[in-house]
Short mmCIF file of C-alpha atoms in Angstrom, two decimals:
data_model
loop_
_atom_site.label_atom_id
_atom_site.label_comp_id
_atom_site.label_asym_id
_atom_site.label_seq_id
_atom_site.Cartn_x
_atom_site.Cartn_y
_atom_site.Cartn_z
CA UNK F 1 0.00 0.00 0.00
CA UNK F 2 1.42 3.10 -0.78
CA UNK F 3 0.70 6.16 1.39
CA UNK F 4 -0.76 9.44 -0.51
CA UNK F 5 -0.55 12.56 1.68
CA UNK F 6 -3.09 13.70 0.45
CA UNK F 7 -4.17 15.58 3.49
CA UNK F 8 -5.03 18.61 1.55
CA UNK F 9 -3.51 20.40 4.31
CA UNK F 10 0.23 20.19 2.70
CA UNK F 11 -1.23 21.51 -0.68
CA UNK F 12 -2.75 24.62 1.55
CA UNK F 13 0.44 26.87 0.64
CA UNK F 14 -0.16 29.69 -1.01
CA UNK F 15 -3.84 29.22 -0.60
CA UNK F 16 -6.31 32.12 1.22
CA UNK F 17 -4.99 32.10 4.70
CA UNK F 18 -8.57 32.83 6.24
CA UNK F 19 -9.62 29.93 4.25
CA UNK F 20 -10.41 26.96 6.90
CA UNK F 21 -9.05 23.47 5.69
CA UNK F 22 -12.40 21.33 4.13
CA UNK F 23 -10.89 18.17 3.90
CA UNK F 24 -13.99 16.02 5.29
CA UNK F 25 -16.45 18.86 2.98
CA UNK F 26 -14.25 17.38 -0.14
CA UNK F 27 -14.34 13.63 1.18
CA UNK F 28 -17.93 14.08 1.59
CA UNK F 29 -18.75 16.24 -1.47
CA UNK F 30 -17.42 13.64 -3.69
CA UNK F 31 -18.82 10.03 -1.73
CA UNK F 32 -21.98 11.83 -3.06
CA UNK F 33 -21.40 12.79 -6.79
CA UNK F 34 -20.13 9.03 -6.63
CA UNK F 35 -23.39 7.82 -5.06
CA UNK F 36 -25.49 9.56 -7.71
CA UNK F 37 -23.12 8.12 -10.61
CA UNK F 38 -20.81 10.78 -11.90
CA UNK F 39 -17.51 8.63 -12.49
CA UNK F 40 -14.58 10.70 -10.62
CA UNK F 41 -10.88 9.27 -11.24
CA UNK F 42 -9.24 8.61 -7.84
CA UNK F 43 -6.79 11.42 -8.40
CA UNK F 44 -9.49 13.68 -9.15
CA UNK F 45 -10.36 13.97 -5.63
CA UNK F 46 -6.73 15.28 -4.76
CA UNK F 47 -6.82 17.91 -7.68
CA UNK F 48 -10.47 19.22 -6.43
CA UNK F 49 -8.49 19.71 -3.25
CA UNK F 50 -5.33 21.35 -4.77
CA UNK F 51 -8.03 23.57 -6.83
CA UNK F 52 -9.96 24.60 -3.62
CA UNK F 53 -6.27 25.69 -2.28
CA UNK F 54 -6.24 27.97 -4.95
CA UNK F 55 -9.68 29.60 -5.24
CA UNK F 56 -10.82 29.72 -1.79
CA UNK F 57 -13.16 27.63 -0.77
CA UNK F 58 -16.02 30.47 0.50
CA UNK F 59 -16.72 31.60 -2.97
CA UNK F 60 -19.70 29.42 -4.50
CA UNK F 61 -19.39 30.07 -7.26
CA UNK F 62 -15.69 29.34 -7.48
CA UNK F 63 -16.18 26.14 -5.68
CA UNK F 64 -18.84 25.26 -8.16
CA UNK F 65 -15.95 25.85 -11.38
CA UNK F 66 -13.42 24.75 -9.18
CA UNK F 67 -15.16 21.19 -9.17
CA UNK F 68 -17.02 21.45 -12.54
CA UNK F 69 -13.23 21.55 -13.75
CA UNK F 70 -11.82 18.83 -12.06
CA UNK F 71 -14.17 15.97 -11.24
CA UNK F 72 -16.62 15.79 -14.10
CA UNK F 73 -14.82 14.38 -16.79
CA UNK F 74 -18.15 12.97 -19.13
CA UNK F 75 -20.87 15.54 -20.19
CA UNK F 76 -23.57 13.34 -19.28
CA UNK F 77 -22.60 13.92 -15.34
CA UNK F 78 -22.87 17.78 -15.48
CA UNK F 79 -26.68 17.06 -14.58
CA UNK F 80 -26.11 14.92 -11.82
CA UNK F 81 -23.03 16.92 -10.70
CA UNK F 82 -25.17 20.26 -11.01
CA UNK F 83 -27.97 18.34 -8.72
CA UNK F 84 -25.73 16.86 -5.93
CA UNK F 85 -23.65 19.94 -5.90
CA UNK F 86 -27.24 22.35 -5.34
CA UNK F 87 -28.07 19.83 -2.46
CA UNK F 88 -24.60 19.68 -0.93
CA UNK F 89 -24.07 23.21 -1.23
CA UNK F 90 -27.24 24.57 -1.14
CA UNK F 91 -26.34 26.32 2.48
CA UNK F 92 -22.83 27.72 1.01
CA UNK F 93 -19.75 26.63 2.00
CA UNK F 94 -19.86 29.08 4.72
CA UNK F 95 -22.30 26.82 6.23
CA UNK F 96 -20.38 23.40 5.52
CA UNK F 97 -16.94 24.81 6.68
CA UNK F 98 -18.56 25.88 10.08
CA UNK F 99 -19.92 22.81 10.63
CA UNK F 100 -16.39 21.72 10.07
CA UNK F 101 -14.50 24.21 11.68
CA UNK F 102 -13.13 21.66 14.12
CA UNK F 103 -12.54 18.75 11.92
CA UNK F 104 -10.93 15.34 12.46
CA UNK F 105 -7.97 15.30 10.69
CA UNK F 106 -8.44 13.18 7.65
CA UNK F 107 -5.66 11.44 6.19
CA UNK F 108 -6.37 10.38 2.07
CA UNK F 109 -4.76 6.84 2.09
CA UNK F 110 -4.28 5.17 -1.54
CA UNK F 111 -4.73 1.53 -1.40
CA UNK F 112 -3.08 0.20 -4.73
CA UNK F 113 -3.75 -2.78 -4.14
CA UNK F 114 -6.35 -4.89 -6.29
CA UNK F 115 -8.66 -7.09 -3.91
CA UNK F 116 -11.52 -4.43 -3.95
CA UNK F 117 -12.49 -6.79 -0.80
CA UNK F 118 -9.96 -6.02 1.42
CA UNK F 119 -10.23 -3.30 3.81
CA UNK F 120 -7.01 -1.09 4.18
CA UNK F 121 -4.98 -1.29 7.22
CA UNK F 122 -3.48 0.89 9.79
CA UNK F 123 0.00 0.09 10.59
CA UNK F 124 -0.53 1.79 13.72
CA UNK F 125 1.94 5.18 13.58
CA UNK F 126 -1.21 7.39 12.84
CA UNK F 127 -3.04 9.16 15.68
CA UNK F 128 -6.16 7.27 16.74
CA UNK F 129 -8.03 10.60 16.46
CA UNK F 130 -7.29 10.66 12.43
CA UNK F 131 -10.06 9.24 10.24
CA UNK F 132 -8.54 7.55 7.42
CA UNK F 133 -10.56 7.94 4.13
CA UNK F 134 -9.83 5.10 1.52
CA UNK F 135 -9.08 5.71 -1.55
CA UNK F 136 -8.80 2.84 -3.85
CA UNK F 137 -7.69 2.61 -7.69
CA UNK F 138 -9.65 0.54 -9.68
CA UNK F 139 -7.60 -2.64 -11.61
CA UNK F 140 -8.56 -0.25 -14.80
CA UNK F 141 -7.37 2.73 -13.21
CA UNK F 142 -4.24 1.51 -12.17
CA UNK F 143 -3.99 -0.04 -16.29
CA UNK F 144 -4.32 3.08 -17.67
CA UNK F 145 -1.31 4.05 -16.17
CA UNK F 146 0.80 1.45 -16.15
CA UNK F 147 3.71 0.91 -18.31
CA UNK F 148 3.57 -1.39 -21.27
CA UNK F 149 7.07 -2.62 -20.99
CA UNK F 150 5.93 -3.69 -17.10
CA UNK F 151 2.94 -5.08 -18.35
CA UNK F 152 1.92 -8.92 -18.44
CA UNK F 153 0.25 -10.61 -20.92
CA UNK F 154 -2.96 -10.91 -19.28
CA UNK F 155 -2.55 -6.74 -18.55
CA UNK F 156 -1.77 -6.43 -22.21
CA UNK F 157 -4.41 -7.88 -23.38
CA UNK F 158 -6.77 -5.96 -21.49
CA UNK F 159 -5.11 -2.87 -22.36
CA UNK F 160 -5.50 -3.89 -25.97
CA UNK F 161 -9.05 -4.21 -25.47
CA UNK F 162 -9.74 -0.93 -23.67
CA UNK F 163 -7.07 1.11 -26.95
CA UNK F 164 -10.03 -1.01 -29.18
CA UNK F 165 -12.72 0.99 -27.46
CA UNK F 166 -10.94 4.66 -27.09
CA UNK F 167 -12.70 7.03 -28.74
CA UNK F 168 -10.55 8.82 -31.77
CA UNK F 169 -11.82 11.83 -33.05
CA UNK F 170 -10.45 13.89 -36.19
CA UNK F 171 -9.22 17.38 -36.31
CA UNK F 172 -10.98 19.20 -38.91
CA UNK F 173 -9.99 21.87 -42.32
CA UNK F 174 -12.67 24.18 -43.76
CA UNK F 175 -13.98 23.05 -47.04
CA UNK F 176 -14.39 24.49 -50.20
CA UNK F 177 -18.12 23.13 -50.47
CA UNK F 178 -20.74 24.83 -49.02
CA UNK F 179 -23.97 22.17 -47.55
CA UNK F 180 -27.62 23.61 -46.97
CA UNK F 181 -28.50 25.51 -43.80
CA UNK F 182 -31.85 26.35 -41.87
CA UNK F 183 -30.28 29.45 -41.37
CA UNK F 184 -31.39 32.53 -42.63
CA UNK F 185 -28.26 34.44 -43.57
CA UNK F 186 -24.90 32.78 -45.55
CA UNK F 187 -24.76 32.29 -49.22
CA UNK F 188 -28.04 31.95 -51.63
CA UNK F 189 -29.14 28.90 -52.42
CA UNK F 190 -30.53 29.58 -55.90
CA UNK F 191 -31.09 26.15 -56.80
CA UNK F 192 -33.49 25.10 -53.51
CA UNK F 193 -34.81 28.38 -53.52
CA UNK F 194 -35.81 27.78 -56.67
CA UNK F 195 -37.62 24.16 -55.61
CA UNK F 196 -39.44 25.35 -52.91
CA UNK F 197 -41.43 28.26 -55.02
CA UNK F 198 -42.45 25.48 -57.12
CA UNK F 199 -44.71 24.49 -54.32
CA UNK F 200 -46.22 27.34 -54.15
CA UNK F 201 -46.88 27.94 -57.64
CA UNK F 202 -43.58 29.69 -58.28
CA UNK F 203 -43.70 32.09 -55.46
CA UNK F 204 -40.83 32.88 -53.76
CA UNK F 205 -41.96 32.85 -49.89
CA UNK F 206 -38.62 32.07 -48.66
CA UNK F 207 -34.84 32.00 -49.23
CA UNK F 208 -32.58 29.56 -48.96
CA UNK F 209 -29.14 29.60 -47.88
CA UNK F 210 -26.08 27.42 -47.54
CA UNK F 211 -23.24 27.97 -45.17
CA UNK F 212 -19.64 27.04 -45.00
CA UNK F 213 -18.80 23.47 -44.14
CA UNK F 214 -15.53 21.26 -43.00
CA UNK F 215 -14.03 17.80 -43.48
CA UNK F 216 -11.34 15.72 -41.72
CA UNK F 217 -7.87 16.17 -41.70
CA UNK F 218 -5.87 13.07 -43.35
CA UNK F 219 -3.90 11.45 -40.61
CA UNK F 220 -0.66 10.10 -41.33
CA UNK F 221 0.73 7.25 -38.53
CA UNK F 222 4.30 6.13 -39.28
CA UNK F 223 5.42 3.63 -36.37
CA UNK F 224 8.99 2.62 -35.43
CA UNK F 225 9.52 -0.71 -35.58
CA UNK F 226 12.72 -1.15 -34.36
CA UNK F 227 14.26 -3.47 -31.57
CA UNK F 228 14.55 -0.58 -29.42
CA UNK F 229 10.99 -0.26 -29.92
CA UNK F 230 9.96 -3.42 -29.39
CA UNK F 231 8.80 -3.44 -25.72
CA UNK F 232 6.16 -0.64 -26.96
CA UNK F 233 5.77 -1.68 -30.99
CA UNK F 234 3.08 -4.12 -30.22
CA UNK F 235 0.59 -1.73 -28.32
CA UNK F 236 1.35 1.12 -30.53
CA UNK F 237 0.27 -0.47 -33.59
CA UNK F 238 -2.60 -1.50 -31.71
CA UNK F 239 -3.63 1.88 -31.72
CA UNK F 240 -3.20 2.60 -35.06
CA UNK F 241 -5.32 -0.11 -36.23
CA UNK F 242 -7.61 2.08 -33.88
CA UNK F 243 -6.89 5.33 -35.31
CA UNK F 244 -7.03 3.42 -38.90
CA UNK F 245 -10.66 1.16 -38.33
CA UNK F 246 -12.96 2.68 -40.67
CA UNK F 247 -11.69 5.51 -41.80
CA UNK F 248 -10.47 6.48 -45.23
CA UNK F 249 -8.39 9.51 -45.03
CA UNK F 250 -6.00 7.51 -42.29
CA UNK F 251 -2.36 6.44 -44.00
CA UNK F 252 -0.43 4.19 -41.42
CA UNK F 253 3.52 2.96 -41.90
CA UNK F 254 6.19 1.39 -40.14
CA UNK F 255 9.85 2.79 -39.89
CA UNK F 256 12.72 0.59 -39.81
CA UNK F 257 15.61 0.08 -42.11
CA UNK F 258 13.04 0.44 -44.58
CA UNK F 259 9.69 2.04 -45.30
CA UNK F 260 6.17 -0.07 -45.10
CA UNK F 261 3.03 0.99 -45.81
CA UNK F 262 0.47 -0.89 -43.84
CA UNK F 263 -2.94 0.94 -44.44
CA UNK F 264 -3.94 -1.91 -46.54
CA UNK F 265 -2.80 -4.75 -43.70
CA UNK F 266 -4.80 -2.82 -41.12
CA UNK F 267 -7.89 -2.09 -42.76
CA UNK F 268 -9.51 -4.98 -41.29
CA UNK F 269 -11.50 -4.39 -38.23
CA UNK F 270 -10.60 -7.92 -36.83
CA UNK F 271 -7.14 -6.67 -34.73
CA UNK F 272 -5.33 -10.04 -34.53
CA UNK F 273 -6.05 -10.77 -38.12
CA UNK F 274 -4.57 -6.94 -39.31
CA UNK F 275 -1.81 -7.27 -36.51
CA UNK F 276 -0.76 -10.82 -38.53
CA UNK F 277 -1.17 -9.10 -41.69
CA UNK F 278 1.08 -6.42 -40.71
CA UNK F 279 4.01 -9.08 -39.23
CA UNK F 280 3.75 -10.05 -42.77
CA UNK F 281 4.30 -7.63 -44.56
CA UNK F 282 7.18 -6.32 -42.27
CA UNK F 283 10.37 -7.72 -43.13
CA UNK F 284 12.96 -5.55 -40.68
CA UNK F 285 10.95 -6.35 -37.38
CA UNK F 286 12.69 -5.47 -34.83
CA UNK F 287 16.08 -4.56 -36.42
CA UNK F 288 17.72 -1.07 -36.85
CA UNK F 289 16.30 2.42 -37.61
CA UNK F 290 16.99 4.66 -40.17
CA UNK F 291 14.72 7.58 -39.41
CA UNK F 292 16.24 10.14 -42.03
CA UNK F 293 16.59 7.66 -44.56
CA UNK F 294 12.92 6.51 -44.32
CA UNK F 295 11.88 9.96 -43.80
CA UNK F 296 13.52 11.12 -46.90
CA UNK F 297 11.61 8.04 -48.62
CA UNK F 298 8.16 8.84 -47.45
CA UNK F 299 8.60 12.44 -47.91
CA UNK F 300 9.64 11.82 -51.74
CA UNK F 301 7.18 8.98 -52.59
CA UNK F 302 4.24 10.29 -50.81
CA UNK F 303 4.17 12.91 -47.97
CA UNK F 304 5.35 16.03 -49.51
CA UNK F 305 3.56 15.06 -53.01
CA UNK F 306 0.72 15.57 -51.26
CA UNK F 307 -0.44 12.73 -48.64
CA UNK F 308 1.14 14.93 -45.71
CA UNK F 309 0.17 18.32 -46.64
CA UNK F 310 -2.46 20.09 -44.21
CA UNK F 311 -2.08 16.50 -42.40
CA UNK F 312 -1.86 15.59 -38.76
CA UNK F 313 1.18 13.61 -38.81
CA UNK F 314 2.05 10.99 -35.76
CA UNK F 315 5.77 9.73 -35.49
CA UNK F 316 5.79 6.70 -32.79
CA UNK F 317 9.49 6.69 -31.96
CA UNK F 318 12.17 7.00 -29.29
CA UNK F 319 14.83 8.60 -31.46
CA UNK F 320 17.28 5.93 -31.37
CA UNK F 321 18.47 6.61 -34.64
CA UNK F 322 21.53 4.83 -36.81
CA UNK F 323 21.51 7.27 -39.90
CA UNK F 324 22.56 10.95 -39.85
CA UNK F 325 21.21 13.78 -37.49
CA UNK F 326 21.73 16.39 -40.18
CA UNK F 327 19.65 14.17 -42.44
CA UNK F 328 17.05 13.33 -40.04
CA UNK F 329 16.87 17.12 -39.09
CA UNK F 330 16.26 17.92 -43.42
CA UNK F 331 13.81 15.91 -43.98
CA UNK F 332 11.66 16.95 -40.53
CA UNK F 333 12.05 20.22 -41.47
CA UNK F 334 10.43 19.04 -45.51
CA UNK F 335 7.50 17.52 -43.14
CA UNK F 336 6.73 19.91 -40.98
CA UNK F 337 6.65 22.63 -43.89
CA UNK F 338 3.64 20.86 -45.39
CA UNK F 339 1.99 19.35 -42.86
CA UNK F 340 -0.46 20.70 -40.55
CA UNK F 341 0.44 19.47 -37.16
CA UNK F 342 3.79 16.91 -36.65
CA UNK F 343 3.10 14.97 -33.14
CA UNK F 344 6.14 13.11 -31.71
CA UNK F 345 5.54 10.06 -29.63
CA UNK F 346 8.11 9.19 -27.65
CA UNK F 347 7.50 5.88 -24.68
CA UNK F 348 10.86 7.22 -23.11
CA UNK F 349 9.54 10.59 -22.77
CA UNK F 350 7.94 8.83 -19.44
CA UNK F 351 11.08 8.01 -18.15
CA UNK F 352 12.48 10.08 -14.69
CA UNK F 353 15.35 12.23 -15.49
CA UNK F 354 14.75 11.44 -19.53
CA UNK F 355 16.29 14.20 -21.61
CA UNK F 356 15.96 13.87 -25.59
CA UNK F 357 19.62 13.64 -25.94
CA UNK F 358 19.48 11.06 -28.54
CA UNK F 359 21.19 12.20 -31.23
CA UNK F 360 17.71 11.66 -33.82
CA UNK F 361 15.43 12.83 -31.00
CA UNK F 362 17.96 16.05 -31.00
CA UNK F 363 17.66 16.63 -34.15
CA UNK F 364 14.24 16.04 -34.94
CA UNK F 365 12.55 18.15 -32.04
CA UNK F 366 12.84 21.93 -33.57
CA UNK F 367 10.67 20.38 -35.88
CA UNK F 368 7.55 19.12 -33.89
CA UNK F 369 4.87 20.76 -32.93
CA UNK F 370 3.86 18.45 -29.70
CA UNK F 371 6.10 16.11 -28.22
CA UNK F 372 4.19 13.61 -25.88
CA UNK F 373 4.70 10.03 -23.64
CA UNK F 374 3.44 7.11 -25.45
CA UNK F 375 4.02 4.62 -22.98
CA UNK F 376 0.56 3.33 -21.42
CA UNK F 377 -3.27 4.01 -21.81
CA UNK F 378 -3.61 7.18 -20.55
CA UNK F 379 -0.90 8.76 -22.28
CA UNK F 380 -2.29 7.54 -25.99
CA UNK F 381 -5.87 8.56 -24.49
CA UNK F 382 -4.19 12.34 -24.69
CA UNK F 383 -2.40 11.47 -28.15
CA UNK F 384 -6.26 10.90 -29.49
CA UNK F 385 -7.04 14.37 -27.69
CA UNK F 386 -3.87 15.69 -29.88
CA UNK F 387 -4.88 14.03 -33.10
CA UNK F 388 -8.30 15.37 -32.64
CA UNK F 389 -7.50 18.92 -31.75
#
């Protein structure tokens, strides 16, 4: 079990001094968004508390954003949050914080562990007066964050199946076509103006108007395949078939010591059949990496001719590189002129003390527009936020 001072109190600095400490009004506040269904991450309940450091927690109103902000993460628990909030709070905080102005002193413990059954336990150093408030992770909870190199198979292939349910969304480019509005104002619509008069005996009773519309972005995945990669490979071409299921304006490759394109192999919806697919086609698994080389090969054949231009483009890769820095720095510089957004992935980025030293990851960087982790659930839950922003 690993301890989580989460006390609140230590987070207090810097907070309103005349501001009392809540902890048993947040413990409370958020056993009862729970009860009425609104799903809360475990940490959430330490940021809400962080949050309240900041704003005060005698302002409604900023308790009300303060919370909004941190513990509703689904829009379909804004209702229920907006309900149990105007019951819990429906005194003001003034009220609640008197009521607690001589609280127990509440220790947050986080029980890690994954029988849900078993209580947590006191080993005893704690005052007797302290109430200890539980605060477990789920076995998803504590997936999400894990490492895929750590995990097992059995935690893999869970993981798999939770990347096979993550919702990817698309950013978006205006269009050139215009699509027919309800609206009242935009751009005449001779042609259904013109068909609706004809129900009325050809007079014109109303206008109609189109208005500007949008369509997806192309998104371009190229994966490195490498042995260095090899811990992560697996799960990140799990989500690309993801990102790729579906969708026609998705282009997916692997880098190695040479260039693959795999948006035929993963067009299937089946995952084990397009993950086979793809370990056929791939004849450099898990061998070297010549980023610049393969760059320079994808940027001639395809990307700067016109696949990567006003494209998100996703580069799965530590930055181990064998070929030339200057090289690897040309080409990223070719990309990231015609593309719309370049997103590095990097699982090391995860890493304590990890600096992108590498001579590749050096090079490629002043090129990149977001450089992210990649190395577990949660952190290719915020590469679909990126693709889709």
């Amino acid at each position: 079990m690993a301890e989580l001072d989460a006390t609140v109190a230590a987070g207090r600095e810097g907070g309103p001094a005349s501001d009392p400490t809540p902890e048993p009004v947040v413990v409370a506040f958020v056993a009862a968004l729970r009860r009425a269904g609104v799903a809360i991450p475990v940490d959430s309940t330490v940021t809400f508390s962080e949050a309240l450091a900041e704003v005060g927690a005698t302002d409604r109103n900023a308790v009300y954003w303060a919370g909004r902000a941190t513990l509703v993460t689904r829009p379909e628990d804004i209702e229920p949050y907006d309900q149990v909030f105007a019951a819990f709070w429906g005194e003001g905080p003034a009220a609640l914080l008197r009521s607690a102005s001589a609280p127990t002193p509440t220790t947050l413990v986080l029980d890690d562990t994954d029988d849900a059954s078993e209580p947590p336990t006191d080993d005893g150093d704690d005052d007797e007066s302290e109430e200890i408030q539980a605060v477990r992770y789920s076995p998803a909870e504590v997936l999400r964050h894990r490492d895929f190199a750590e995990c097992s198979e059995e935690e893999l292939a869970e993981a798999h199946r939770l990347m096979s349910l993550m919702g990817l969304g698309v950013a978006r480019r205006p269009s050139r076509r215009h699509r027919p509005t309800t609206a009242r104002h935009g751009r005449p619509d001779l042609r259904r103006t013109v068909r609706q008069s004809m129900r009325t005996g050809g007079e014109t009773l109303r206008r109609a108007h189109t208005s500007p519309s949008d369509r997806p972005r192309r998104l371009v995945l190229l994966a490195d395949i490498s042995g260095s990669m090899e811990p992560y490979s697996r799960s990140l071409l799990r989500f690309v078939h993801a990102a790729a299921t579906g969708r026609t304006r998705v282009e997916a490759f692997a880098l190695g010591t040479r260039l693959t394109r795999l948006t035929r192999e993963l067009s299937t919806r089946d995952p084990d059949a397009a993950l086979e697919r793809v370990g056929s086609a791939v004849d450099d698994w898990a061998g070297g990496t010549r980023l610049g080389d393969m760059l320079a090969e994808f940027n001639d054949r395809w990307g700067v001719r016109g696949m990567a231009r006003g494209a998100v483009v996703v580069i799965l890769s530590d930055g181990w590189d064998r070929g030339e820095p200057d090289q690897l720095a040309e080409q990223m510089q070719r990309l990231s002129r015609v593309a719309y957004r370049v997103v590095w992935v990097n699982p090391l980025k995860a890493t304590p003390g990890y600096e992108p030293l590498a001579r590749g990851m050096a090079a490629a960087l002043p090129y990149v527009d977001r450089f992210i982790e990649g190395h577990s659930l949660a952190a290719l839950e915020h590469l679909a936020k990126e693709i889709a922003a």
